[in-house]
Structures are given as structure tokens and as C-alpha cells.
Amino acid sequence: MEQSGCVPQQRTDEFPAAELLAAERRLRHAVRAGDLAGLRGLFHPQLVSVRPDGRCHGAEHEATALGTGTLAVDVIEPEETVATVVGATGVTRTVLFAQGHCDDVPFEARVLCTRTWVHDEATGWQVLATRVGEVDPEA
């Protein structure tokens, strides 16, 4: 695979990054809507999700929290998303502004969401791992 600087060039013959970026957008919409069925379809059953406070949760916990409103993200405003695809594995890195509440505690933050995705013909793109962390306001 050729590289340009430190970023590998994307292959366009298999699992193009455009499909992964579309899955990332669907995930953001499902999170904002609290769409339990949509979230379950986008979360891999073995999902590992690490929240900004360091707590780690699985797919069903995250889907249920978002679907029931225990974790609600009312505003998601992406600033930048970068995607890399190699075979059936993809990584997205999104800087965004998020506002909502978790366990009845309001939050508002500029965050970096880094996700590892896997693809298969039966399910399409699914998130296998996600890490959300605050971004320095000066960055």
C-alpha cells in the first residue's frame, strides 16, 4: 500500500472509505435519536466503549443507555472526520461538539471520538471499539 506522508492512500476496490463515513453518519443520527434498533445494528456484539470518564461498557449497555435516555446526546456537531480502511477493518476519527446528559448530569464538550469498525457482508460496518475523550479547548 502506498503512503503519502504518514497517511496510507485508500484502496477504492474494496470497502471504500465512503461507506465507512456513511456508517459513521448513521451512528451519529442513531445516537442523537436514541434509536435502539439502529444502535444495535451498528454496534458489534463485542463492542468495547470507553467514555470520557474512563468507564468501559459493552454493546448492550451503550445501546440501552442511549435508547432509554439514561445517556442522551441532544447536540452532535462534527467538525472533522477522517476515515481509514484496510480490508474489512476501518478507523474513524471525529472531532465534534456534543451536548446532552448522562445519568441526569448535563454535559457539553468538544470531544474526539476514535472508533474501530469491522465489516462483513451480513451486517455491514459495525463499531468494535470506541473511545471518546475531551479535546483541549485551545487545540
mmCIF file of C-alpha atoms in Angstrom:
data_model
loop_
_atom_site.group_PDB
_atom_site.id
_atom_site.type_symbol
_atom_site.label_atom_id
_atom_site.label_comp_id
_atom_site.label_asym_id
_atom_site.label_seq_id
_atom_site.Cartn_x
_atom_site.Cartn_y
_atom_site.Cartn_z
ATOM 1 C CA MET A 1 0.000 0.000 0.000
ATOM 2 C CA GLU A 2 1.406 3.391 -0.978
ATOM 3 C CA GLN A 3 1.699 6.109 1.596
ATOM 4 C CA SER A 4 1.539 9.853 1.315
ATOM 5 C CA GLY A 5 3.286 11.209 4.390
ATOM 6 C CA CYS A 6 2.040 9.198 7.367
ATOM 7 C CA VAL A 7 -1.429 8.518 5.947
ATOM 8 C CA PRO A 8 -1.851 5.418 3.743
ATOM 9 C CA GLN A 9 -3.668 6.007 0.477
ATOM 10 C CA GLN A 10 -7.121 4.439 0.389
ATOM 11 C CA ARG A 11 -7.909 1.417 -1.738
ATOM 12 C CA THR A 12 -11.086 2.002 -3.678
ATOM 13 C CA ASP A 13 -11.660 -1.545 -4.920
ATOM 14 C CA GLU A 14 -12.781 -2.979 -1.577
ATOM 15 C CA PHE A 15 -14.751 -1.432 1.310
ATOM 16 C CA PRO A 16 -14.241 2.182 0.263
ATOM 17 C CA ALA A 17 -13.963 4.806 2.976
ATOM 18 C CA ALA A 18 -17.152 6.460 1.690
ATOM 19 C CA GLU A 19 -19.199 3.515 3.014
ATOM 20 C CA LEU A 20 -17.468 3.772 6.380
ATOM 21 C CA LEU A 21 -18.119 7.518 6.555
ATOM 22 C CA ALA A 22 -21.794 6.833 5.794
ATOM 23 C CA ALA A 23 -21.881 4.326 8.681
ATOM 24 C CA GLU A 24 -20.310 6.958 10.967
ATOM 25 C CA ARG A 25 -23.081 9.409 9.982
ATOM 26 C CA ARG A 26 -25.761 6.755 10.598
ATOM 27 C CA LEU A 27 -24.264 6.139 14.034
ATOM 28 C CA ARG A 28 -24.369 9.852 14.903
ATOM 29 C CA HIS A 29 -28.028 10.027 13.815
ATOM 30 C CA ALA A 30 -28.921 6.899 15.836
ATOM 31 C CA VAL A 31 -27.151 8.309 18.919
ATOM 32 C CA ARG A 32 -28.958 11.650 18.644
ATOM 33 C CA ALA A 33 -32.343 9.949 18.065
ATOM 34 C CA GLY A 34 -31.863 7.290 20.767
ATOM 35 C CA ASP A 35 -32.665 4.738 18.039
ATOM 36 C CA LEU A 36 -32.240 1.453 19.905
ATOM 37 C CA ALA A 37 -32.677 -0.784 16.837
ATOM 38 C CA GLY A 38 -30.303 1.354 14.784
ATOM 39 C CA LEU A 39 -27.694 1.338 17.547
ATOM 40 C CA ARG A 40 -27.908 -2.430 17.982
ATOM 41 C CA GLY A 41 -27.346 -2.833 14.248
ATOM 42 C CA LEU A 42 -24.297 -0.559 14.263
ATOM 43 C CA PHE A 43 -22.712 -1.896 17.472
ATOM 44 C CA HIS A 44 -20.738 -5.125 17.130
ATOM 45 C CA PRO A 45 -21.833 -7.608 19.841
ATOM 46 C CA GLN A 46 -18.288 -7.481 21.278
ATOM 47 C CA LEU A 47 -18.156 -3.664 21.372
ATOM 48 C CA VAL A 48 -15.813 -2.085 23.897
ATOM 49 C CA SER A 49 -16.842 1.518 24.552
ATOM 50 C CA VAL A 50 -14.677 3.795 26.688
ATOM 51 C CA ARG A 51 -16.335 7.017 27.824
ATOM 52 C CA PRO A 52 -14.526 10.289 28.684
ATOM 53 C CA ASP A 53 -14.527 9.411 32.394
ATOM 54 C CA GLY A 54 -12.761 6.118 31.625
ATOM 55 C CA ARG A 55 -15.758 3.874 32.254
ATOM 56 C CA CYS A 56 -15.881 0.913 29.892
ATOM 57 C CA HIS A 57 -19.152 -0.584 28.627
ATOM 58 C CA GLY A 58 -20.353 -3.212 26.179
ATOM 59 C CA ALA A 59 -22.738 -3.000 23.237
ATOM 60 C CA GLU A 60 -25.990 -3.757 25.045
ATOM 61 C CA HIS A 61 -25.253 -1.341 27.894
ATOM 62 C CA GLU A 62 -24.452 1.506 25.490
ATOM 63 C CA ALA A 63 -27.436 0.820 23.232
ATOM 64 C CA THR A 64 -29.815 0.603 26.201
ATOM 65 C CA ALA A 65 -28.413 3.764 27.837
ATOM 66 C CA LEU A 66 -28.883 5.714 24.611
ATOM 67 C CA GLY A 67 -32.225 4.077 23.778
ATOM 68 C CA THR A 68 -33.764 4.771 27.191
ATOM 69 C CA GLY A 69 -32.341 8.272 27.592
ATOM 70 C CA THR A 70 -30.039 7.459 30.517
ATOM 71 C CA LEU A 71 -27.378 8.800 28.162
ATOM 72 C CA ALA A 72 -28.818 11.412 25.814
ATOM 73 C CA VAL A 73 -26.842 13.368 23.262
ATOM 74 C CA ASP A 74 -29.072 16.216 22.093
ATOM 75 C CA VAL A 75 -26.474 18.035 20.007
ATOM 76 C CA ILE A 76 -23.776 16.461 17.851
ATOM 77 C CA GLU A 77 -21.910 18.903 15.627
ATOM 78 C CA PRO A 78 -18.988 17.252 13.816
ATOM 79 C CA GLU A 79 -16.047 19.484 12.926
ATOM 80 C CA GLU A 80 -13.841 16.971 11.166
ATOM 81 C CA THR A 81 -13.966 13.257 10.367
ATOM 82 C CA VAL A 82 -11.122 11.201 8.934
ATOM 83 C CA ALA A 83 -11.543 7.567 7.867
ATOM 84 C CA THR A 84 -9.025 4.864 7.024
ATOM 85 C CA VAL A 85 -9.957 1.459 5.625
ATOM 86 C CA VAL A 86 -7.737 -1.607 5.285
ATOM 87 C CA GLY A 87 -9.566 -4.699 4.103
ATOM 88 C CA ALA A 88 -12.544 -5.303 6.390
ATOM 89 C CA THR A 89 -11.262 -3.014 9.171
ATOM 90 C CA GLY A 90 -11.750 0.719 9.402
ATOM 91 C CA VAL A 91 -10.912 3.518 11.788
ATOM 92 C CA THR A 92 -12.750 6.814 12.100
ATOM 93 C CA ARG A 93 -11.518 9.833 13.995
ATOM 94 C CA THR A 94 -14.093 12.572 14.559
ATOM 95 C CA VAL A 95 -13.723 15.850 16.424
ATOM 96 C CA LEU A 96 -17.157 17.125 17.416
ATOM 97 C CA PHE A 97 -19.139 19.248 19.836
ATOM 98 C CA ALA A 98 -21.594 17.264 21.965
ATOM 99 C CA GLN A 99 -24.242 18.370 24.432
ATOM 100 C CA GLY A 100 -26.645 16.263 26.467
ATOM 101 C CA HIS A 101 -26.840 14.456 29.798
ATOM 102 C CA CYS A 102 -25.587 11.233 31.360
ATOM 103 C CA ASP A 103 -27.292 9.883 34.479
ATOM 104 C CA ASP A 104 -29.140 13.228 34.776
ATOM 105 C CA VAL A 105 -25.857 15.185 34.785
ATOM 106 C CA PRO A 106 -25.637 17.671 31.903
ATOM 107 C CA PHE A 107 -22.534 17.758 29.733
ATOM 108 C CA GLU A 108 -21.218 19.986 26.995
ATOM 109 C CA ALA A 109 -17.836 19.316 25.445
ATOM 110 C CA ARG A 110 -15.671 19.279 22.379
ATOM 111 C CA VAL A 111 -14.611 15.637 22.066
ATOM 112 C CA LEU A 112 -12.533 13.303 19.950
ATOM 113 C CA CYS A 113 -14.283 10.046 19.023
ATOM 114 C CA THR A 114 -11.976 7.329 17.737
ATOM 115 C CA ARG A 115 -13.701 4.193 16.519
ATOM 116 C CA THR A 116 -12.530 0.866 15.156
ATOM 117 C CA TRP A 117 -15.016 -0.676 12.743
ATOM 118 C CA VAL A 118 -15.291 -4.150 11.222
ATOM 119 C CA HIS A 119 -17.193 -5.117 8.080
ATOM 120 C CA ASP A 120 -18.836 -8.280 6.875
ATOM 121 C CA GLU A 121 -21.407 -8.926 4.180
ATOM 122 C CA ALA A 122 -24.191 -9.886 6.607
ATOM 123 C CA THR A 123 -24.040 -6.851 8.916
ATOM 124 C CA GLY A 124 -22.118 -4.181 7.023
ATOM 125 C CA TRP A 125 -19.960 -1.838 9.096
ATOM 126 C CA GLN A 126 -20.183 -2.240 12.887
ATOM 127 C CA VAL A 127 -18.285 -0.476 15.668
ATOM 128 C CA LEU A 128 -15.977 -2.857 17.524
ATOM 129 C CA ALA A 129 -14.302 -0.282 19.779
ATOM 130 C CA THR A 130 -14.876 3.362 20.566
ATOM 131 C CA ARG A 131 -13.018 5.852 22.729
ATOM 132 C CA VAL A 132 -14.459 9.279 23.471
ATOM 133 C CA GLY A 133 -12.256 11.868 25.141
ATOM 134 C CA GLU A 134 -12.340 15.602 25.640
ATOM 135 C CA VAL A 135 -10.294 17.801 23.341
ATOM 136 C CA ASP A 136 -8.252 20.666 24.732
ATOM 137 C CA PRO A 137 -10.305 23.826 24.025
ATOM 138 C CA GLU A 138 -7.136 25.514 22.765
ATOM 139 C CA ALA A 139 -6.382 22.728 20.238
#
